[in-house]
Amino acid sequence: MKLAKSGMVTIAMAASITMLVAGCGNSTSNNSTNSPGGNTTATNTSGNSTGSSQTPTSGGTINLALPPQTNLNWFLPLMNAASDSIYNTQLVDQLYKPLLWINNDYSINWQSSIANKITYNSAGTVYHVFLNPKWTWSDGTPVTSKDVLFTWNVIKAASAKNAPSPWPFVGAGTGNIPDGIKSVVATSPTEVTITLDKPANQQWFIYNGIIQLTPMPAHAWDTKPNMTSEIKYLGSNATNLMFDSVVDGPFKPVSATSSQSWVIAPNPNYAGHKSLVNKIIFTYEGSNASELAALKSGALNVGGLDQSQLGEKSALTSQGDKITPGYSFGIFWTEMNMWPGSPTKAIFDQAYVRQALQMGIDNQGAAQDIFKGYAVPLFGPIPSTPKTQFFDPNLQNPYPFDINKGKQLLESHGWKDVNGVMTKGSQKLKFTMMYVSGITSSTDQAELMKQDWAQEGVDVTLKPVPFSTFISVTSNPKDTSWGLATGSGWDYNGPGFYPTGGQLFATGAPSGTGFSDPKEDALIQATHVPYATQQETMQHFFQYEDYTAKALPFLWGLNVASLTVTAPTVHNVNKYADTATAFPQMQYWWVSSN
Amino acid sequence: MLKYIIRRILEAIPTLLGVTVISFVLIHIVPGNPVRILLGNHYTLERAAALSRSLGLNKPLWEQYFIWLGHILVGNFGYSYVYNKSVVNMILTALPHTLAIVVISVMAAHLFAIFLGSVQAYYQNTIFDQVVTVINYFLYSMPSFWLGLLLVIFFAIDIKWFPSGGIVNQNAHIGFLNWLHHIVLPVASLFLISVAGWARYMRSSMREALLQDYVRTARMKGATEFRVVFVHALRNSVLPLITMLGLSLPVLVAGALFVEEIFNYPGMGLLYWNAISNRDYPIIMAVTVFLGVVTVLGNLLADILYGIIDPRIRYR
């Protein structure tokens, strides 16, 4: 999971709104069936999709912009917490096939996964991961269970609290990794059996635990006498792209220069859909302005357009560029300081106050006026866009924008308007709200909230701060200098992908802001236990989702689109952007001569 | 002379120490915790404590400072928090890029400013002088990043003569010409802004020189106007510019920050910019020390050059 900043440019990949499909590539769907003996089997069906009418041609270069001031600095499939960024993962995913690839709808894409099947028992304690025998390393060696086992052994060693720097492994503590796992055994060259200490919800463990076991080339990297030396060796080479000489992904490394570019070229021995381009260059950009200039001059053919630069849209479209919005599978919010010791805790602990505040936020208006329609309002812990199985189709916005209703709600609980500020005894609805400085849209959003809340009798003083300050202050339970903070959020994209809110909404959640509710805790816990059927799993998930939407541990905001700019000569970028996870399948991108 | 240089360097040590103390304290009290930035949403108290320990940030500030000082005295500037790479190697990679654009632009700007300022002084109060003065004021007051953007819009986007940024075209054969093609606009930005200020200094200095007795004497001896201006008057009038050359070195290195950011030019400026954004203390401190040393050496260089050009100056 990656912290996201509202309005921040994410990488220039966006999911195509109209998923035009065509003769290249497959779309897959995920089916779960109950098999005899209490085992459930997850398999896939593949269907041809339709899309670009042009026939792909080989050659050409993709010049892809990284977001401003983003350096790539880690090139192993297993990352430490400080390096686990979307952008490092984007590159690494082109070199190393994940055990499980997540589609844009958050189903598993078995075509693009090393695994082709996972079976499990009804107790949720034993899992059999079957590897697709087609996968090979770039040197011709098959990808086998030995490689998964090597990954597991590295994870175990690198997850230790005293693991040598730059470890520990970021996934430690997510999805039962590593402490909840009793054993990982290579049952055959193409099968790995994982046994848990305790039962777990099968989908939860697949999406949060098993997904982390990206195979690494044991025959190339497992060279040290013990695991301590091994993880030191891997850690010391993690920042060196050229260390990745044996890969199983569609690309292999070519060169890396900090603050300049990272270049990859097709892996001729890739067992899946081979890339047709000559190379892909991940280009460093110092600022939004320099990225825009490079897009206009043609130096870049894939990049991002910041929301604040929408005025430049016609300059790009007039030269044939296409601008496409894409939505991450994430949530964005306004935080309320409910940490013990905060003077605002007693106020925000009242559910009706949170509800009144939510009713005073005009997300729909902000989406239209500030983001020109390139944003989708949120009203719960799961976004409605992109469409996934995790969004409850029956969930309606529990607190639509209605200032009068919000004000009445407060008055019905004894609050009175005194000189424009709602007052109850010694308490006043008067708060300092931090927002992220330097982004026009963030400022506009904060101003709009302030104005609307003022009509409810909520007096907000705005405090712009840099993002680094913002996250430092809001994550410090002892900092009482703020009451509200808007401009951050959460993407459900690794190391765990299953979107339950344990890290966000549970009591004492590491990324929470002090919210505590026993029922919320129980519902989150209920999503972690095994169920006999997928239907039952989803039933509990929706209960958690619906309750969280209404409980308002955070005030729901907007899922703002990232805007991808693609030159007319570049194809399939949006179709294979997978913006929900932000991890695109670049092997399908191609370049035409005109 | 050698004694003088050694004494000046020794005198600079307390200054540099003061700079490091102030910088160290300032960057640590500025809001924005590097541990929090590094961990992002993976932040937990346990992880933060472990990372703080491994980076040495859990110690009292004074202790952190003395540990850092001890390390730099033996040439160890540590490892970048963000890149896990040696800070010295990162600086050695970035420095040549910055030196290239700074040295080229400084030399070119100085030579051109000397010529332009001299000509302006000679033709003072003519239309030519007034037009050049207006242009100089315009360039002098223009922020470097804005000028950079204008150059990008015109030369990279509109007429597409030069790349809008970077240092190498991955699609071209990497060579000297490729590199030269990429540095034209960053150098032009620094050149235009520097030349405007220096030409103004040169003009006023040359105006004074042209009124001196020795110039009148040279003319009476029958020297050509060219010789009068560019030999007799120039040697004295160029003195303020020589001083400014030394003093402007650190300013130029720091000023390259904006230009490098605009042009994605991977030099010291961009390195410093990114380090500040990420609170990458080891890089911030190393670059600060570097700038401090450049400032001291710049001053020293100015004084030495002054003495070489003006024989009346004696070092004690």
PDB file of N, CA, C and O in Angstrom, chain A residues 284-327:
ATOM      1  N   TYR A 284      13.827  10.931 -15.907  1.00  0.00           N
ATOM      2  CA  TYR A 284      13.707  11.812 -14.732  1.00  0.00           C
ATOM      3  C   TYR A 284      13.215  13.182 -15.186  1.00  0.00           C
ATOM      4  O   TYR A 284      13.652  13.704 -16.206  1.00  0.00           O
ATOM      5  N   GLU A 285      12.311  13.748 -14.426  1.00  0.00           N
ATOM      6  CA  GLU A 285      11.840  15.112 -14.704  1.00  0.00           C
ATOM      7  C   GLU A 285      11.955  15.947 -13.435  1.00  0.00           C
ATOM      8  O   GLU A 285      11.559  15.494 -12.366  1.00  0.00           O
ATOM      9  N   GLY A 286      12.500  17.131 -13.571  1.00  0.00           N
ATOM     10  CA  GLY A 286      12.701  17.993 -12.406  1.00  0.00           C
ATOM     11  C   GLY A 286      11.428  18.682 -11.932  1.00  0.00           C
ATOM     12  O   GLY A 286      11.295  19.021 -10.770  1.00  0.00           O
ATOM     13  N   SER A 287      10.501  18.895 -12.848  1.00  0.00           N
ATOM     14  CA  SER A 287       9.293  19.631 -12.485  1.00  0.00           C
ATOM     15  C   SER A 287       8.190  19.328 -13.486  1.00  0.00           C
ATOM     16  O   SER A 287       8.437  18.777 -14.564  1.00  0.00           O
ATOM     17  N   ASN A 288       6.977  19.695 -13.114  1.00  0.00           N
ATOM     18  CA  ASN A 288       5.854  19.554 -14.044  1.00  0.00           C
ATOM     19  C   ASN A 288       6.105  20.362 -15.311  1.00  0.00           C
ATOM     20  O   ASN A 288       5.763  19.938 -16.407  1.00  0.00           O
ATOM     21  N   ALA A 289       6.707  21.536 -15.120  1.00  0.00           N
ATOM     22  CA  ALA A 289       6.954  22.421 -16.265  1.00  0.00           C
ATOM     23  C   ALA A 289       7.919  21.775 -17.249  1.00  0.00           C
ATOM     24  O   ALA A 289       7.700  21.827 -18.468  1.00  0.00           O
ATOM     25  N   SER A 290       8.976  21.169 -16.729  1.00  0.00           N
ATOM     26  CA  SER A 290       9.948  20.561 -17.639  1.00  0.00           C
ATOM     27  C   SER A 290       9.349  19.337 -18.330  1.00  0.00           C
ATOM     28  O   SER A 290       9.635  19.069 -19.497  1.00  0.00           O
ATOM     29  N   GLU A 291       8.495  18.631 -17.624  1.00  0.00           N
ATOM     30  CA  GLU A 291       7.839  17.465 -18.236  1.00  0.00           C
ATOM     31  C   GLU A 291       6.919  17.909 -19.376  1.00  0.00           C
ATOM     32  O   GLU A 291       6.912  17.314 -20.460  1.00  0.00           O
ATOM     33  N   LEU A 292       6.179  18.973 -19.118  1.00  0.00           N
ATOM     34  CA  LEU A 292       5.269  19.491 -20.133  1.00  0.00           C
ATOM     35  C   LEU A 292       6.059  19.959 -21.361  1.00  0.00           C
ATOM     36  O   LEU A 292       5.664  19.691 -22.505  1.00  0.00           O
ATOM     37  N   ALA A 293       7.169  20.633 -21.103  1.00  0.00           N
ATOM     38  CA  ALA A 293       8.006  21.106 -22.218  1.00  0.00           C
ATOM     39  C   ALA A 293       8.506  19.933 -23.045  1.00  0.00           C
ATOM     40  O   ALA A 293       8.503  19.986 -24.281  1.00  0.00           O
ATOM     41  N   ALA A 294       8.925  18.880 -22.358  1.00  0.00           N
ATOM     42  CA  ALA A 294       9.440  17.701 -23.070  1.00  0.00           C
ATOM     43  C   ALA A 294       8.334  17.007 -23.859  1.00  0.00           C
ATOM     44  O   ALA A 294       8.577  16.476 -24.948  1.00  0.00           O
ATOM     45  N   LEU A 295       7.133  17.021 -23.340  1.00  0.00           N
ATOM     46  CA  LEU A 295       5.997  16.434 -24.069  1.00  0.00           C
ATOM     47  C   LEU A 295       5.683  17.255 -25.314  1.00  0.00           C
ATOM     48  O   LEU A 295       5.439  16.721 -26.392  1.00  0.00           O
ATOM     49  N   LYS A 296       5.700  18.581 -25.138  1.00  0.00           N
ATOM     50  CA  LYS A 296       5.391  19.449 -26.272  1.00  0.00           C
ATOM     51  C   LYS A 296       6.458  19.354 -27.356  1.00  0.00           C
ATOM     52  O   LYS A 296       6.153  19.427 -28.540  1.00  0.00           O
ATOM     53  N   SER A 297       7.712  19.227 -26.932  1.00  0.00           N
ATOM     54  CA  SER A 297       8.792  19.197 -27.921  1.00  0.00           C
ATOM     55  C   SER A 297       8.953  17.822 -28.548  1.00  0.00           C
ATOM     56  O   SER A 297       9.707  17.655 -29.499  1.00  0.00           O
ATOM     57  N   GLY A 298       8.243  16.833 -27.992  1.00  0.00           N
ATOM     58  CA  GLY A 298       8.324  15.488 -28.555  1.00  0.00           C
ATOM     59  C   GLY A 298       9.441  14.659 -27.957  1.00  0.00           C
ATOM     60  O   GLY A 298       9.662  13.521 -28.366  1.00  0.00           O
ATOM     61  N   ALA A 299      10.175  15.218 -26.982  1.00  0.00           N
ATOM     62  CA  ALA A 299      11.245  14.451 -26.344  1.00  0.00           C
ATOM     63  C   ALA A 299      10.679  13.292 -25.537  1.00  0.00           C
ATOM     64  O   ALA A 299      11.336  12.274 -25.344  1.00  0.00           O
ATOM     65  N   LEU A 300       9.464  13.446 -25.047  1.00  0.00           N
ATOM     66  CA  LEU A 300       8.766  12.367 -24.353  1.00  0.00           C
ATOM     67  C   LEU A 300       7.573  11.954 -25.198  1.00  0.00           C
ATOM     68  O   LEU A 300       6.937  12.804 -25.819  1.00  0.00           O
ATOM     69  N   ASN A 301       7.278  10.658 -25.213  1.00  0.00           N
ATOM     70  CA  ASN A 301       6.043  10.275 -25.897  1.00  0.00           C
ATOM     71  C   ASN A 301       5.006   9.662 -24.958  1.00  0.00           C
ATOM     72  O   ASN A 301       3.898   9.343 -25.378  1.00  0.00           O
ATOM     73  N   VAL A 302       5.368   9.487 -23.715  1.00  0.00           N
ATOM     74  CA  VAL A 302       4.390   9.111 -22.686  1.00  0.00           C
ATOM     75  C   VAL A 302       4.718   9.916 -21.434  1.00  0.00           C
ATOM     76  O   VAL A 302       5.862   9.912 -20.982  1.00  0.00           O
ATOM     77  N   GLY A 303       3.746  10.612 -20.910  1.00  0.00           N
ATOM     78  CA  GLY A 303       4.007  11.417 -19.722  1.00  0.00           C
ATOM     79  C   GLY A 303       2.728  11.716 -18.977  1.00  0.00           C
ATOM     80  O   GLY A 303       1.649  11.225 -19.338  1.00  0.00           O
ATOM     81  N   GLY A 304       2.854  12.529 -17.967  1.00  0.00           N
ATOM     82  CA  GLY A 304       1.683  12.883 -17.173  1.00  0.00           C
ATOM     83  C   GLY A 304       1.400  14.372 -17.274  1.00  0.00           C
ATOM     84  O   GLY A 304       2.319  15.169 -17.487  1.00  0.00           O
ATOM     85  N   LEU A 305       0.146  14.711 -17.135  1.00  0.00           N
ATOM     86  CA  LEU A 305      -0.241  16.122 -17.102  1.00  0.00           C
ATOM     87  C   LEU A 305      -0.833  16.387 -15.726  1.00  0.00           C
ATOM     88  O   LEU A 305      -1.799  15.728 -15.332  1.00  0.00           O
ATOM     89  N   ASP A 306      -0.219  17.322 -15.021  1.00  0.00           N
ATOM     90  CA  ASP A 306      -0.746  17.657 -13.703  1.00  0.00           C
ATOM     91  C   ASP A 306      -2.094  18.369 -13.873  1.00  0.00           C
ATOM     92  O   ASP A 306      -2.309  19.086 -14.848  1.00  0.00           O
ATOM     93  N   GLN A 307      -2.964  18.144 -12.891  1.00  0.00           N
ATOM     94  CA  GLN A 307      -4.295  18.773 -12.952  1.00  0.00           C
ATOM     95  C   GLN A 307      -4.194  20.288 -13.104  1.00  0.00           C
ATOM     96  O   GLN A 307      -5.025  20.904 -13.755  1.00  0.00           O
ATOM     97  N   SER A 308      -3.151  20.869 -12.526  1.00  0.00           N
ATOM     98  CA  SER A 308      -2.997  22.325 -12.603  1.00  0.00           C
ATOM     99  C   SER A 308      -2.616  22.784 -14.008  1.00  0.00           C
ATOM    100  O   SER A 308      -2.625  23.970 -14.298  1.00  0.00           O
ATOM    101  N   GLN A 309      -2.256  21.821 -14.873  1.00  0.00           N
ATOM    102  CA  GLN A 309      -1.813  22.181 -16.221  1.00  0.00           C
ATOM    103  C   GLN A 309      -2.893  21.906 -17.273  1.00  0.00           C
ATOM    104  O   GLN A 309      -2.601  21.878 -18.457  1.00  0.00           O
ATOM    105  N   LEU A 310      -4.125  21.723 -16.816  1.00  0.00           N
ATOM    106  CA  LEU A 310      -5.192  21.397 -17.768  1.00  0.00           C
ATOM    107  C   LEU A 310      -5.371  22.466 -18.837  1.00  0.00           C
ATOM    108  O   LEU A 310      -5.864  22.181 -19.928  1.00  0.00           O
ATOM    109  N   GLY A 311      -4.955  23.680 -18.530  1.00  0.00           N
ATOM    110  CA  GLY A 311      -5.024  24.759 -19.513  1.00  0.00           C
ATOM    111  C   GLY A 311      -4.164  24.487 -20.737  1.00  0.00           C
ATOM    112  O   GLY A 311      -4.371  25.072 -21.804  1.00  0.00           O
ATOM    113  N   GLU A 312      -3.182  23.591 -20.578  1.00  0.00           N
ATOM    114  CA  GLU A 312      -2.275  23.256 -21.684  1.00  0.00           C
ATOM    115  C   GLU A 312      -2.800  22.091 -22.520  1.00  0.00           C
ATOM    116  O   GLU A 312      -2.139  21.641 -23.448  1.00  0.00           O
ATOM    117  N   LYS A 313      -3.961  21.625 -22.158  1.00  0.00           N
ATOM    118  CA  LYS A 313      -4.511  20.430 -22.809  1.00  0.00           C
ATOM    119  C   LYS A 313      -4.562  20.599 -24.336  1.00  0.00           C
ATOM    120  O   LYS A 313      -4.129  19.718 -25.084  1.00  0.00           O
ATOM    121  N   SER A 314      -5.072  21.757 -24.778  1.00  0.00           N
ATOM    122  CA  SER A 314      -5.246  21.939 -26.225  1.00  0.00           C
ATOM    123  C   SER A 314      -3.900  22.003 -26.945  1.00  0.00           C
ATOM    124  O   SER A 314      -3.787  21.569 -28.097  1.00  0.00           O
ATOM    125  N   ALA A 315      -2.877  22.516 -26.265  1.00  0.00           N
ATOM    126  CA  ALA A 315      -1.554  22.573 -26.895  1.00  0.00           C
ATOM    127  C   ALA A 315      -1.047  21.171 -27.195  1.00  0.00           C
ATOM    128  O   ALA A 315      -0.356  20.945 -28.197  1.00  0.00           O
ATOM    129  N   LEU A 316      -1.410  20.231 -26.356  1.00  0.00           N
ATOM    130  CA  LEU A 316      -0.968  18.854 -26.565  1.00  0.00           C
ATOM    131  C   LEU A 316      -1.876  18.128 -27.562  1.00  0.00           C
ATOM    132  O   LEU A 316      -1.390  17.451 -28.461  1.00  0.00           O
ATOM    133  N   THR A 317      -3.183  18.290 -27.394  1.00  0.00           N
ATOM    134  CA  THR A 317      -4.094  17.582 -28.290  1.00  0.00           C
ATOM    135  C   THR A 317      -3.974  18.104 -29.724  1.00  0.00           C
ATOM    136  O   THR A 317      -4.181  17.357 -30.671  1.00  0.00           O
ATOM    137  N   SER A 318      -3.580  19.390 -29.873  1.00  0.00           N
ATOM    138  CA  SER A 318      -3.445  19.941 -31.222  1.00  0.00           C
ATOM    139  C   SER A 318      -2.285  19.288 -31.973  1.00  0.00           C
ATOM    140  O   SER A 318      -2.252  19.316 -33.199  1.00  0.00           O
ATOM    141  N   GLN A 319      -1.341  18.719 -31.261  1.00  0.00           N
ATOM    142  CA  GLN A 319      -0.252  18.021 -31.956  1.00  0.00           C
ATOM    143  C   GLN A 319      -0.505  16.511 -32.021  1.00  0.00           C
ATOM    144  O   GLN A 319       0.380  15.733 -32.335  1.00  0.00           O
ATOM    145  N   GLY A 320      -1.743  16.140 -31.698  1.00  0.00           N
ATOM    146  CA  GLY A 320      -2.145  14.742 -31.864  1.00  0.00           C
ATOM    147  C   GLY A 320      -2.056  13.903 -30.609  1.00  0.00           C
ATOM    148  O   GLY A 320      -2.419  12.721 -30.602  1.00  0.00           O
ATOM    149  N   ASP A 321      -1.565  14.487 -29.525  1.00  0.00           N
ATOM    150  CA  ASP A 321      -1.445  13.720 -28.279  1.00  0.00           C
ATOM    151  C   ASP A 321      -2.823  13.379 -27.723  1.00  0.00           C
ATOM    152  O   ASP A 321      -3.789  14.118 -27.927  1.00  0.00           O
ATOM    153  N   LYS A 322      -2.877  12.279 -27.016  1.00  0.00           N
ATOM    154  CA  LYS A 322      -4.130  11.868 -26.390  1.00  0.00           C
ATOM    155  C   LYS A 322      -3.981  12.031 -24.872  1.00  0.00           C
ATOM    156  O   LYS A 322      -2.921  11.688 -24.321  1.00  0.00           O
ATOM    157  N   ILE A 323      -5.000  12.572 -24.230  1.00  0.00           N
ATOM    158  CA  ILE A 323      -4.960  12.727 -22.774  1.00  0.00           C
ATOM    159  C   ILE A 323      -6.046  11.845 -22.175  1.00  0.00           C
ATOM    160  O   ILE A 323      -7.225  11.980 -22.518  1.00  0.00           O
ATOM    161  N   THR A 324      -5.627  10.940 -21.308  1.00  0.00           N
ATOM    162  CA  THR A 324      -6.565   9.945 -20.776  1.00  0.00           C
ATOM    163  C   THR A 324      -6.526   9.941 -19.256  1.00  0.00           C
ATOM    164  O   THR A 324      -5.444   9.865 -18.672  1.00  0.00           O
ATOM    165  N   PRO A 325      -7.690  10.022 -18.620  1.00  0.00           N
ATOM    166  CA  PRO A 325      -7.692   9.938 -17.152  1.00  0.00           C
ATOM    167  C   PRO A 325      -7.605   8.484 -16.684  1.00  0.00           C
ATOM    168  O   PRO A 325      -8.113   7.581 -17.348  1.00  0.00           O
ATOM    169  N   GLY A 326      -6.984   8.292 -15.571  1.00  0.00           N
ATOM    170  CA  GLY A 326      -6.909   6.959 -14.971  1.00  0.00           C
ATOM    171  C   GLY A 326      -7.056   7.070 -13.470  1.00  0.00           C
ATOM    172  O   GLY A 326      -6.604   8.043 -12.871  1.00  0.00           O
ATOM    173  N   TYR A 327      -7.691   6.087 -12.885  1.00  0.00           N
ATOM    174  CA  TYR A 327      -7.987   6.159 -11.449  1.00  0.00           C
ATOM    175  C   TYR A 327      -7.301   5.021 -10.709  1.00  0.00           C
ATOM    176  O   TYR A 327      -7.395   3.869 -11.109  1.00  0.00           O
TER     177      TYR A 327
END
